[in-house]
Amino acid sequence: MAVTVLGISGSPHRHGNTETLLDRFLDGVTAAGASVEKVVLKDLHYSPCRGCNACHKTGECIVEDDAIVLYEKILAVDCIAVASPIYSMGITAELKGLIDRGQYLWARKFILKTLYFTNDHIKRHKGIFISTAGLGWNNVFDRAFPVIAALFNTTGFEYYDNVIANDMDRYGGIRQHPTALLEAYEKGQKVARVLEKLKTT
Ligand SMILES: Cc1cc2nc3c(=O)[nH]c(=O)nc-3n(C[C@H](O)[C@H](O)[C@H](O)COP(=O)(O)O)c2cc1C
């Protein structure tokens, strides 16, 4: 069975810097023979977590919307490529809202203990973070990494790699960046090949 990769675009700006970088990554994945699906969070309908903690008792979220459908997809694929620009030194509201809604999986893992990912499962499931930022600061992504790690931990993915490009304001956009798009393509190819190999071992 082909390696399956789900791209999640968390930018509200369609076909902007971040989605373009995600698309190049997914092009690389496709070129390596994996099967790809992309979802755009701004086109989905979901509300933020209410913090009601009902999931602590049932392991289910009481809100039935697109977030739950998307989490089912996430749990079914080999790789997720999660993309967000840096907004106010963190990730976008669209992506943070989705990540918070995964609390019912956290409850299954750590409160109810009905969900468990083996080390072997985690090794065979790779998470990639894709991001762009306006500023050229080296630490501009630092507040985003732990939030993305929380998503990967909750859903059973190894935090495999980042595809990040800063200084967009100076470059005037991702297409003017000297290396980012090629790097995204090559990293897409690489993770698809690594996962393909893991499927046969
Ligand atoms: C609301 C908003 C907040 C932003 N905050 C930051 C920030 O805190 N730091 C930064 O480096 N860039 C910031 N930026 C710039 C974006 O991260 C940058 O332009 C990014 O490449 C946009 O990606 P997109 O085309 O996918 O929207 C912000 C942009 C917007 C619209």
mmCIF file with all atom_site columns, C-alpha atoms in Angstrom, residues 44-124:
data_model
loop_
_atom_site.group_PDB
_atom_site.id
_atom_site.type_symbol
_atom_site.label_atom_id
_atom_site.label_alt_id
_atom_site.label_comp_id
_atom_site.label_asym_id
_atom_site.label_entity_id
_atom_site.label_seq_id
_atom_site.pdbx_PDB_ins_code
_atom_site.Cartn_x
_atom_site.Cartn_y
_atom_site.Cartn_z
_atom_site.occupancy
_atom_site.B_iso_or_equiv
_atom_site.pdbx_formal_charge
_atom_site.auth_seq_id
_atom_site.auth_comp_id
_atom_site.auth_asym_id
_atom_site.auth_atom_id
_atom_site.pdbx_PDB_model_num
ATOM 1  C CA . LEU A 1 44  ? -13.392 23.948 7.301  1.00 0.00 ? 44  LEU A CA 1
ATOM 2  C CA . HIS A 1 45  ? -15.975 24.643 9.967  1.00 0.00 ? 45  HIS A CA 1
ATOM 3  C CA . TYR A 1 46  ? -14.964 24.003 13.547 1.00 0.00 ? 46  TYR A CA 1
ATOM 4  C CA . SER A 1 47  ? -15.163 25.857 16.796 1.00 0.00 ? 47  SER A CA 1
ATOM 5  C CA . PRO A 1 48  ? -12.492 26.300 19.477 1.00 0.00 ? 48  PRO A CA 1
ATOM 6  C CA . CYS A 1 49  ? -12.238 23.879 22.410 1.00 0.00 ? 49  CYS A CA 1
ATOM 7  C CA . ARG A 1 50  ? -14.800 24.824 25.115 1.00 0.00 ? 50  ARG A CA 1
ATOM 8  C CA . GLY A 1 51  ? -12.683 23.444 27.940 1.00 0.00 ? 51  GLY A CA 1
ATOM 9  C CA . CYS A 1 52  ? -15.757 21.595 29.234 1.00 0.00 ? 52  CYS A CA 1
ATOM 10 C CA . ASN A 1 53  ? -13.620 18.515 30.021 1.00 0.00 ? 53  ASN A CA 1
ATOM 11 C CA . ALA A 1 54  ? -16.462 16.158 29.012 1.00 0.00 ? 54  ALA A CA 1
ATOM 12 C CA . CYS A 1 55  ? -13.813 14.229 27.042 1.00 0.00 ? 55  CYS A CA 1
ATOM 13 C CA . HIS A 1 56  ? -11.986 13.471 30.289 1.00 0.00 ? 56  HIS A CA 1
ATOM 14 C CA . LYS A 1 57  ? -14.874 11.127 31.157 1.00 0.00 ? 57  LYS A CA 1
ATOM 15 C CA . THR A 1 58  ? -15.869 9.784  27.738 1.00 0.00 ? 58  THR A CA 1
ATOM 16 C CA . GLY A 1 59  ? -12.841 10.193 25.463 1.00 0.00 ? 59  GLY A CA 1
ATOM 17 C CA . GLU A 1 60  ? -15.175 11.882 22.969 1.00 0.00 ? 60  GLU A CA 1
ATOM 18 C CA . CYS A 1 61  ? -15.584 15.535 22.045 1.00 0.00 ? 61  CYS A CA 1
ATOM 19 C CA . ILE A 1 62  ? -19.147 16.764 22.513 1.00 0.00 ? 62  ILE A CA 1
ATOM 20 C CA . VAL A 1 63  ? -18.791 19.089 19.515 1.00 0.00 ? 63  VAL A CA 1
ATOM 21 C CA . GLU A 1 64  ? -19.332 17.259 16.231 1.00 0.00 ? 64  GLU A CA 1
ATOM 22 C CA . ASP A 1 65  ? -17.790 19.307 13.448 1.00 0.00 ? 65  ASP A CA 1
ATOM 23 C CA . ASP A 1 66  ? -15.035 19.233 10.831 1.00 0.00 ? 66  ASP A CA 1
ATOM 24 C CA . ALA A 1 67  ? -12.281 19.056 13.474 1.00 0.00 ? 67  ALA A CA 1
ATOM 25 C CA . ILE A 1 68  ? -13.330 15.540 14.464 1.00 0.00 ? 68  ILE A CA 1
ATOM 26 C CA . VAL A 1 69  ? -13.499 14.408 10.816 1.00 0.00 ? 69  VAL A CA 1
ATOM 27 C CA . LEU A 1 70  ? -10.009 15.829 10.279 1.00 0.00 ? 70  LEU A CA 1
ATOM 28 C CA . TYR A 1 71  ? -8.600  14.081 13.357 1.00 0.00 ? 71  TYR A CA 1
ATOM 29 C CA . GLU A 1 72  ? -9.917  10.788 11.955 1.00 0.00 ? 72  GLU A CA 1
ATOM 30 C CA . LYS A 1 73  ? -7.982  11.497 8.758  1.00 0.00 ? 73  LYS A CA 1
ATOM 31 C CA . ILE A 1 74  ? -4.863  12.427 10.738 1.00 0.00 ? 74  ILE A CA 1
ATOM 32 C CA . LEU A 1 75  ? -4.964  9.156  12.649 1.00 0.00 ? 75  LEU A CA 1
ATOM 33 C CA . ALA A 1 76  ? -5.258  7.167  9.393  1.00 0.00 ? 76  ALA A CA 1
ATOM 34 C CA . VAL A 1 77  ? -2.221  8.498  7.463  1.00 0.00 ? 77  VAL A CA 1
ATOM 35 C CA . ASP A 1 78  ? 1.519   7.770  7.597  1.00 0.00 ? 78  ASP A CA 1
ATOM 36 C CA . CYS A 1 79  ? 2.655   11.400 7.564  1.00 0.00 ? 79  CYS A CA 1
ATOM 37 C CA . ILE A 1 80  ? 1.210   14.809 8.366  1.00 0.00 ? 80  ILE A CA 1
ATOM 38 C CA . ALA A 1 81  ? 2.737   18.018 7.019  1.00 0.00 ? 81  ALA A CA 1
ATOM 39 C CA . VAL A 1 82  ? 1.366   20.808 9.165  1.00 0.00 ? 82  VAL A CA 1
ATOM 40 C CA . ALA A 1 83  ? 1.816   24.326 7.801  1.00 0.00 ? 83  ALA A CA 1
ATOM 41 C CA . SER A 1 84  ? 1.340   27.707 9.448  1.00 0.00 ? 84  SER A CA 1
ATOM 42 C CA . PRO A 1 85  ? 2.901   31.135 9.019  1.00 0.00 ? 85  PRO A CA 1
ATOM 43 C CA . ILE A 1 86  ? 4.150   32.874 12.144 1.00 0.00 ? 86  ILE A CA 1
ATOM 44 C CA . TYR A 1 87  ? 1.451   35.199 13.425 1.00 0.00 ? 87  TYR A CA 1
ATOM 45 C CA . SER A 1 88  ? 2.209   37.311 16.520 1.00 0.00 ? 88  SER A CA 1
ATOM 46 C CA . MET A 1 89  ? 5.229   35.090 17.217 1.00 0.00 ? 89  MET A CA 1
ATOM 47 C CA . GLY A 1 90  ? 3.149   31.870 17.199 1.00 0.00 ? 90  GLY A CA 1
ATOM 48 C CA . ILE A 1 91  ? 0.991   29.791 14.872 1.00 0.00 ? 91  ILE A CA 1
ATOM 49 C CA . THR A 1 92  ? -2.281  30.964 13.324 1.00 0.00 ? 92  THR A CA 1
ATOM 50 C CA . ALA A 1 93  ? -5.606  30.870 15.152 1.00 0.00 ? 93  ALA A CA 1
ATOM 51 C CA . GLU A 1 94  ? -6.853  28.315 12.610 1.00 0.00 ? 94  GLU A CA 1
ATOM 52 C CA . LEU A 1 95  ? -4.138  25.801 13.484 1.00 0.00 ? 95  LEU A CA 1
ATOM 53 C CA . LYS A 1 96  ? -4.089  26.472 17.231 1.00 0.00 ? 96  LYS A CA 1
ATOM 54 C CA . GLY A 1 97  ? -7.865  26.034 17.305 1.00 0.00 ? 97  GLY A CA 1
ATOM 55 C CA . LEU A 1 98  ? -7.536  22.662 15.610 1.00 0.00 ? 98  LEU A CA 1
ATOM 56 C CA . ILE A 1 99  ? -4.736  21.509 17.930 1.00 0.00 ? 99  ILE A CA 1
ATOM 57 C CA . ASP A 1 100 ? -6.746  22.414 21.043 1.00 0.00 ? 100 ASP A CA 1
ATOM 58 C CA . ARG A 1 101 ? -9.652  20.342 19.715 1.00 0.00 ? 101 ARG A CA 1
ATOM 59 C CA . GLY A 1 102 ? -7.419  17.257 19.871 1.00 0.00 ? 102 GLY A CA 1
ATOM 60 C CA . GLN A 1 103 ? -7.798  17.347 23.651 1.00 0.00 ? 103 GLN A CA 1
ATOM 61 C CA . TYR A 1 104 ? -10.159 14.323 23.493 1.00 0.00 ? 104 TYR A CA 1
ATOM 62 C CA . LEU A 1 105 ? -7.230  12.245 22.195 1.00 0.00 ? 105 LEU A CA 1
ATOM 63 C CA . TRP A 1 106 ? -5.022  13.578 24.987 1.00 0.00 ? 106 TRP A CA 1
ATOM 64 C CA . ALA A 1 107 ? -7.754  12.509 27.447 1.00 0.00 ? 107 ALA A CA 1
ATOM 65 C CA . ARG A 1 108 ? -7.847  9.004  25.927 1.00 0.00 ? 108 ARG A CA 1
ATOM 66 C CA . LYS A 1 109 ? -4.066  8.744  26.284 1.00 0.00 ? 109 LYS A CA 1
ATOM 67 C CA . PHE A 1 110 ? -3.398  10.256 29.673 1.00 0.00 ? 110 PHE A CA 1
ATOM 68 C CA . ILE A 1 111 ? -6.649  10.094 31.649 1.00 0.00 ? 111 ILE A CA 1
ATOM 69 C CA . LEU A 1 112 ? -8.662  7.139  30.327 1.00 0.00 ? 112 LEU A CA 1
ATOM 70 C CA . LYS A 1 113 ? -5.614  5.229  29.029 1.00 0.00 ? 113 LYS A CA 1
ATOM 71 C CA . THR A 1 114 ? -7.619  3.806  26.116 1.00 0.00 ? 114 THR A CA 1
ATOM 72 C CA . LEU A 1 115 ? -5.224  5.123  23.463 1.00 0.00 ? 115 LEU A CA 1
ATOM 73 C CA . TYR A 1 116 ? -1.590  4.084  23.273 1.00 0.00 ? 116 TYR A CA 1
ATOM 74 C CA . PHE A 1 117 ? 0.939   4.425  20.469 1.00 0.00 ? 117 PHE A CA 1
ATOM 75 C CA . THR A 1 118 ? 3.822   1.949  20.521 1.00 0.00 ? 118 THR A CA 1
ATOM 76 C CA . ASN A 1 119 ? 7.342   3.161  19.748 1.00 0.00 ? 119 ASN A CA 1
ATOM 77 C CA . ASP A 1 120 ? 7.142   1.157  16.524 1.00 0.00 ? 120 ASP A CA 1
ATOM 78 C CA . HIS A 1 121 ? 3.945   2.998  15.506 1.00 0.00 ? 121 HIS A CA 1
ATOM 79 C CA . ILE A 1 122 ? 5.544   6.371  16.249 1.00 0.00 ? 122 ILE A CA 1
ATOM 80 C CA . LYS A 1 123 ? 8.655   5.454  14.236 1.00 0.00 ? 123 LYS A CA 1
ATOM 81 C CA . ARG A 1 124 ? 6.440   4.676  11.219 1.00 0.00 ? 124 ARG A CA 1
#
